[in-house]
XYZ file of C-alpha atoms in Angstrom:
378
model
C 215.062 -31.216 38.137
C 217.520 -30.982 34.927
C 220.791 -32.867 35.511
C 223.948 -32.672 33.253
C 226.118 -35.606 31.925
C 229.322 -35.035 31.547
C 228.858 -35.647 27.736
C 225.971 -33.333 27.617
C 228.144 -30.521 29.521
C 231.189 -31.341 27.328
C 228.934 -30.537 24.331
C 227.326 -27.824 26.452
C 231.040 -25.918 27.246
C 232.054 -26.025 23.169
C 228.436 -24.056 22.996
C 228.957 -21.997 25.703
C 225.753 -22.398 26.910
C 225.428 -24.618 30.180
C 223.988 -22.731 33.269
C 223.657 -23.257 36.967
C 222.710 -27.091 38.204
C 218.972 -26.756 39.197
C 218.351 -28.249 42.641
C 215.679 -30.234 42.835
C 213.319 -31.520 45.934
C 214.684 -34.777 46.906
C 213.398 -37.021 49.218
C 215.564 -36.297 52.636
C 216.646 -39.299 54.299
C 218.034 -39.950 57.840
C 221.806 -38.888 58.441
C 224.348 -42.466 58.605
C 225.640 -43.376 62.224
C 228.707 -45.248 62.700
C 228.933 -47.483 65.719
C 231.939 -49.634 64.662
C 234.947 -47.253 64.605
C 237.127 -50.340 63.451
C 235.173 -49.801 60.093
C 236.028 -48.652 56.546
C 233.851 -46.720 55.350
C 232.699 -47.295 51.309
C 233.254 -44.083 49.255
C 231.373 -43.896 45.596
C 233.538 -41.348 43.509
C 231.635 -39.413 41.370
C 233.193 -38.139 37.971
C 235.827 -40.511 36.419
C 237.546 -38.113 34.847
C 241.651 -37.866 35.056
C 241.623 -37.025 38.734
C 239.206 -39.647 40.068
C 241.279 -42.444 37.600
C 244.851 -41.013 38.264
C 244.835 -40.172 41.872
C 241.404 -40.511 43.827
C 241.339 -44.515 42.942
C 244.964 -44.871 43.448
C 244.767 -43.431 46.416
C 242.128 -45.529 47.605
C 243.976 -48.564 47.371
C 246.183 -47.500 50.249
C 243.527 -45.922 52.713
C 243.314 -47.555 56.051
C 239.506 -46.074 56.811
C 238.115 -46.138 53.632
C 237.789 -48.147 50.389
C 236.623 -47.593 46.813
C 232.728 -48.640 47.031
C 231.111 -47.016 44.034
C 231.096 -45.051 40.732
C 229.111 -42.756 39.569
C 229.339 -41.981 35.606
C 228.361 -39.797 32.685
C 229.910 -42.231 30.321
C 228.498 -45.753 29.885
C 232.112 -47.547 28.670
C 233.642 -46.322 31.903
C 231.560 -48.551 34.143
C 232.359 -52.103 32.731
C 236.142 -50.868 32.787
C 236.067 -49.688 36.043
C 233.154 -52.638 37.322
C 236.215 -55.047 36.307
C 239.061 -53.073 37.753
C 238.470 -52.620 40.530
C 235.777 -55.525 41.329
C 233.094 -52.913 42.175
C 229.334 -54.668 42.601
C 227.011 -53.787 39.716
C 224.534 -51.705 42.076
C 226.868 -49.915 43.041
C 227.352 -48.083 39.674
C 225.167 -45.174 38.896
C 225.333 -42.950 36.253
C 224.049 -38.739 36.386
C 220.728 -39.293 36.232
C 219.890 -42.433 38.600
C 222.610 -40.872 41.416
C 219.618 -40.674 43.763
C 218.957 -44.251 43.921
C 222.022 -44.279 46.079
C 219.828 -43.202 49.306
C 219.427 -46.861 49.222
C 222.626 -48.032 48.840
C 224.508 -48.867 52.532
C 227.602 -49.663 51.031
C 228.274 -46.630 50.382
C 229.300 -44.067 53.068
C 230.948 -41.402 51.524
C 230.173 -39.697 48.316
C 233.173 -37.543 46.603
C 232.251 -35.239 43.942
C 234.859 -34.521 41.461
C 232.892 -32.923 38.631
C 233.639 -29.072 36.619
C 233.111 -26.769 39.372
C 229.797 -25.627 38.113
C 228.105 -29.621 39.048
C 229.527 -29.520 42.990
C 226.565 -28.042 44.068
C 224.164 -29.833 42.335
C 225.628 -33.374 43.396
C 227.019 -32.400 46.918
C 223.672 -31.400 47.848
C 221.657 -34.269 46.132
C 224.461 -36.628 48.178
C 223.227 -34.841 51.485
C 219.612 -35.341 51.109
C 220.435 -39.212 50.227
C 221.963 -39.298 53.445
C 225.537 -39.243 52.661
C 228.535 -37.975 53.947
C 230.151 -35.427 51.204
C 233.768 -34.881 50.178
C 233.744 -31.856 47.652
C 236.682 -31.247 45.302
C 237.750 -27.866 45.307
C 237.045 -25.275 44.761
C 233.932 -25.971 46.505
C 231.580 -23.932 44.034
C 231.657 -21.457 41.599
C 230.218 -18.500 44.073
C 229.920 -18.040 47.933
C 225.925 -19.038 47.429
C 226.720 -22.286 46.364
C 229.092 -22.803 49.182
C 225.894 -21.797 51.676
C 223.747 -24.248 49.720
C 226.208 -26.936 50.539
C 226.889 -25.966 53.862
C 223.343 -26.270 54.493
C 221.772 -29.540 52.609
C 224.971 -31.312 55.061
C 223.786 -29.462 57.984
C 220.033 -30.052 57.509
C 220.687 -33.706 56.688
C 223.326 -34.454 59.885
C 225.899 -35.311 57.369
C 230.220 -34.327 57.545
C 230.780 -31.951 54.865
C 234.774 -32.019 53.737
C 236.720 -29.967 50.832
C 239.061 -31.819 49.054
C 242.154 -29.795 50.332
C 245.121 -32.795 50.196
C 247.514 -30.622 51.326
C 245.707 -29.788 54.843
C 246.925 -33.439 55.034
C 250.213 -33.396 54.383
C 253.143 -33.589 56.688
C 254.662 -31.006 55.299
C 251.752 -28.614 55.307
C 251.245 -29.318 59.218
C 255.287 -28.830 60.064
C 254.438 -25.161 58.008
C 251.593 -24.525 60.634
C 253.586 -25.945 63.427
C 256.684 -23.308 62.814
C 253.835 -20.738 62.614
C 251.695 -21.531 65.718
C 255.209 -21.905 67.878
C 256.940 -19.219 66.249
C 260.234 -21.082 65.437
C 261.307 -18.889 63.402
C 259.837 -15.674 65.039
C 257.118 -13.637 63.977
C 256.249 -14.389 60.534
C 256.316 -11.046 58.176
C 255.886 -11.857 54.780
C 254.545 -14.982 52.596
C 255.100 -15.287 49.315
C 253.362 -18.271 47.335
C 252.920 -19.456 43.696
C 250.791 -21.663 42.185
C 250.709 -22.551 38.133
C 251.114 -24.282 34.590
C 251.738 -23.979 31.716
C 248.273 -24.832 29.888
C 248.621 -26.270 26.319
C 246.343 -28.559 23.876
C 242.740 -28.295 23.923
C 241.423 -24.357 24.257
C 238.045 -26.388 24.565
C 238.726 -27.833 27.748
C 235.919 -27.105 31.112
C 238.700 -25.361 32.781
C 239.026 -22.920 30.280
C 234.808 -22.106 30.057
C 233.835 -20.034 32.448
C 230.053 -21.517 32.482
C 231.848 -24.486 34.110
C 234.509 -23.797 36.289
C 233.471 -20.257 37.860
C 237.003 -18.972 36.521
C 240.266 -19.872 35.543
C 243.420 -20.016 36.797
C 242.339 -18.182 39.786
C 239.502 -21.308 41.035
C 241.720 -23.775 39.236
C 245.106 -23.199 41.367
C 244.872 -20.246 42.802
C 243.154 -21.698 45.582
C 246.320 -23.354 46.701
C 248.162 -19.827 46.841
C 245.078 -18.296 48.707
C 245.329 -21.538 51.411
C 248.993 -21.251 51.754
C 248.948 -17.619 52.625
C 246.636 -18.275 55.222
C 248.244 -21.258 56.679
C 251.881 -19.459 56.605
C 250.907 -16.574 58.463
C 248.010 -18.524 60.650
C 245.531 -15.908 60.446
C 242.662 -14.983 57.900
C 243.670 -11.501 55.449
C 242.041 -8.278 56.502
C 242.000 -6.871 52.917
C 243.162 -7.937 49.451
C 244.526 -6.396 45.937
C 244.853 -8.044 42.867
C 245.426 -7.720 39.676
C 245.180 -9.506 36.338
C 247.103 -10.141 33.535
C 246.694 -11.694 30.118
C 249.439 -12.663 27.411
C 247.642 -15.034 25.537
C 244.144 -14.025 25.161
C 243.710 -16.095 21.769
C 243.908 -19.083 24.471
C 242.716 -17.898 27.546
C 239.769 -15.962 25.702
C 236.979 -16.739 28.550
C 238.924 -16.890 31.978
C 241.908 -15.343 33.608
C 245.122 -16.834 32.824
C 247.352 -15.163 35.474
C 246.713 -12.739 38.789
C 248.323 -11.679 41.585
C 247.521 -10.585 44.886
C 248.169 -8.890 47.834
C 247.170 -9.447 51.553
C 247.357 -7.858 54.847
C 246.643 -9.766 57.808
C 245.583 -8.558 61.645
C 249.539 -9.124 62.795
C 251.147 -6.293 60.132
C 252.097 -9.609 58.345
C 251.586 -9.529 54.334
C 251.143 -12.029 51.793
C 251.615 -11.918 47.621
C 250.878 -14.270 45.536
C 251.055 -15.590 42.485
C 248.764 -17.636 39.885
C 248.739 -18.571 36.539
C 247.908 -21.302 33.513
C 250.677 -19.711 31.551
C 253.508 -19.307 34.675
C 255.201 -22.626 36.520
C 255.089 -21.615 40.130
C 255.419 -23.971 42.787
C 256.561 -22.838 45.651
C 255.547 -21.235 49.445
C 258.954 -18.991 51.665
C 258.036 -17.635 55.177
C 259.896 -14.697 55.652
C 260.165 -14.177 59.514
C 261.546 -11.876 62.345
C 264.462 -14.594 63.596
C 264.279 -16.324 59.644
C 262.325 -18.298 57.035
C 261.275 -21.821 55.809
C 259.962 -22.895 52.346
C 258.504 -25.111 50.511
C 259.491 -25.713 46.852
C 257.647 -27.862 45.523
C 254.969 -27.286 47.612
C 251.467 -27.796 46.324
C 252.049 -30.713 44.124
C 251.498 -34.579 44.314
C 254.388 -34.863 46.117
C 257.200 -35.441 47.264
C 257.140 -32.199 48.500
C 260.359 -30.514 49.618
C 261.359 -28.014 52.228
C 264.425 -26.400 53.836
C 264.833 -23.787 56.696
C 266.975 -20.911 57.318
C 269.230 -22.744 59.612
C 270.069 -25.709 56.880
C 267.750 -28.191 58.171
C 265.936 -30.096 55.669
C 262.345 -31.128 55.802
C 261.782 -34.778 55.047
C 259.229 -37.118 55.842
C 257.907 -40.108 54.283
C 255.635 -40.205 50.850
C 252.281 -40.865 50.950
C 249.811 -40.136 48.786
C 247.722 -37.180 49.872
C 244.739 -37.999 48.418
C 244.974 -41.196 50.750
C 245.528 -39.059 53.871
C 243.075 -36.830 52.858
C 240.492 -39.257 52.723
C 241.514 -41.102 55.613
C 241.579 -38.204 57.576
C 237.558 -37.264 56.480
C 237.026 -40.866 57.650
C 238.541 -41.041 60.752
C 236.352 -37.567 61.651
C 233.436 -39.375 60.637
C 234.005 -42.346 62.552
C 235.748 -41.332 65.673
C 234.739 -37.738 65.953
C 238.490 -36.310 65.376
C 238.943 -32.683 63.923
C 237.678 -31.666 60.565
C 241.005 -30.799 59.003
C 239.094 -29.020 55.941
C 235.634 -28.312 56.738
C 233.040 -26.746 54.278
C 233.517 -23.429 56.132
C 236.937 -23.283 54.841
C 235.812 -23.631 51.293
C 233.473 -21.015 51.797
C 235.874 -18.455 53.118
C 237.951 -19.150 49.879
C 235.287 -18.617 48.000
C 234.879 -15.406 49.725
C 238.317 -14.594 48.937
C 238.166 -15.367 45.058
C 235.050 -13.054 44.929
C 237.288 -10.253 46.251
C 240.166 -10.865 44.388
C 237.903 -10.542 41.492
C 236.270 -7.383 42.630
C 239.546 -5.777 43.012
C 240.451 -6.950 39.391
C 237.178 -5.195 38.332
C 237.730 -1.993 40.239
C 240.954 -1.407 39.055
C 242.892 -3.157 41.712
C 240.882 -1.780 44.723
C 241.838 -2.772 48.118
C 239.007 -4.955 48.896
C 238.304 -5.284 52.528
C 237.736 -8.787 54.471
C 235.538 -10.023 57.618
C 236.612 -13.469 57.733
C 237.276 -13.629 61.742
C 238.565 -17.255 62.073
C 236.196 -18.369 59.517
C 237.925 -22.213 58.075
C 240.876 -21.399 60.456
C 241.576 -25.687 61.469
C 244.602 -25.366 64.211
């Protein structure tokens, strides 16, 4: 089996050259059963990039169900800093190419890949067949295959599959689906959402090489204006548009730097939306039949900020989402409560982006959708 580093894929993205993880047979090991629901579970983190250091760790710190357990590393100076920081034993540090060792590791319950989108596969699956539970970053892969692949290893192994959706934890994402579900406002009729930055610096970066992240703005945010027009109507789209746009294709010269699409949904309700790495847009508004509600910001770190039609504002208390997030996965794991964001709905957003890129490709096409209530979470 041929593993990447995330040096050798770093070298590999300037190239232009790195393909597809291979998966590999692994040895398949029994699935983890919890007994003790007063436990925290370990979770190894593996990537250490800016995500995993600036917000997964963090985060970690406050969890009630879980706790920082392991690392898992391309880089060797990385695991004495983090060994130290964070008081992590030393076999429970792994680096790319010795990750399977960790079928014998009990300390660690919970793996949580947070590698370029073109390494979830690999590492989500090779985390299944070692018997561990899997939290994948999203997007969950870089095609709707991938997102089978996954589906399957967790399945076949009797291990909880999760996509790292934060904002299917936060309070204010829930109060959104709460208005929706009870129609506060009425019959919702049109959702707009927006989802970008501004990208600057390094035109080397994964995000901007295709090979590793499946696409650009599109699988980088875009995924948070595809969730939020499904959560603020409360269905799945029927059918989708899009279109793309590029101003800056000395920059963006290998993935999409802004789209837009449109949805249509079972109800008559429709959805744009709006994504970019050269546009700030941060923001969800429900347009209903007896008002609206939005969000803005509202797919950010947080706080996040809200306001209704009839003055009120939405406030509740900051937490991290990363740490509900987690905590969340944990609790489901150890108590049996509902998968807030299962693999199945980061397959059905992968089934999305493939449209939204068909429809790009055909001209702007109205692609149609079969998504029933595919990753619909109530």
């Amino acid at each position: 089996m041929k593993h990447f580093t995330r040096r050798s894929f770093s070298s590999l993205a300037t190239k232009g050259i790195l393909g597809s993880a291979l998966l590999g047979n692994l040895p398949m090991a029994n699935a983890f059963t919890l007994s003790d629901k007063n436990k925290k579970l370990g979770i190894a983190l593996v990537g250490l990039g800016s995500y995993s250091t600036y917000q997964l760790a963090p985060s970690l710190q406050e969890t009630e169900h879980c706790y920082l357990a392991g690392i898992v590393t391309g880089t060797k100076e990385k695991e004495s800093i983090w060994q130290e920081k964070y008081n992590i034993p030393k076999q429970s540090i792994y680096n790319y190419d010795n990750f399977d060792a960790i079928v014998k590791n009990d300390t660690i319950d919970i793996v949580y890949v947070a590698l370029p989108n073109s390494m979830h596969a690999n590492f989500c699956i090779r985390a299944a067949k070692a018997g561990k539970h899997v939290i994948c970053e999203k997007p969950m892969a870089v095609s709707v295959a991938e997102c089978d692949a996954i589906i399957n290893a967790c399945n076949e192994n009797n291990v909880k599959l999760s996509v790292g959706y934060r904002m299917q934890s936060d309070p204010y994402t829930k109060e959104v689906k709460k208005f929706v579900k009870e129609k506060t406002f009425g019959d919702v009729l049109f959702v707009s959402s927006d989802a970008g930055y501004i990208s600057k610096g390094n035109p080397d970066q994964w995000r901007l090489n295709k090979k590793l992240s499946g696409g650009g703005a599109l699988m980088n945010m875009g995924v948070y204006a595809i969730q939020t027009s499904i959560y603020g109507t409360g269905q799945n789209p029927i059918s989708v548009s899009a279109q793309e746009f590029s101003t800056r294709p000395d920059y963006f010269k290998d993935t999409d730097e802004t789209i837009t699409a449109q949805f249509k949904f079972e109800n008559g309700a429709v959805a744009h939306m709006m994504t970019s790495h050269n546009a700030n847009g941060n923001r969800l508004k429900v347009h209903c039949s007896d008002g609206w509600f939005e969000l803005d910001p509202a797919h950010s770190y947080g706080p996040i900020s809200g306001i209704t039609s009839n003055g009120n504002i939405l406030e509740f208390p900051h937490k991290r989402q990363q740490a509900l997030q987690m905590d969340d996965f944990s609790k489901h794991i150890l108590t049996g409560s509902k998968n807030i964001a299962p693999g199945e709905m980061g397959k059905r957003d992968m089934i999305i982006v493939e449209a939204i890129y068909k429809s790009i490709s055909e001209g702007g096409k109205e692609q149609k959708l079969s998504l029933g209530n595919l990753g619909i979470v109530s």
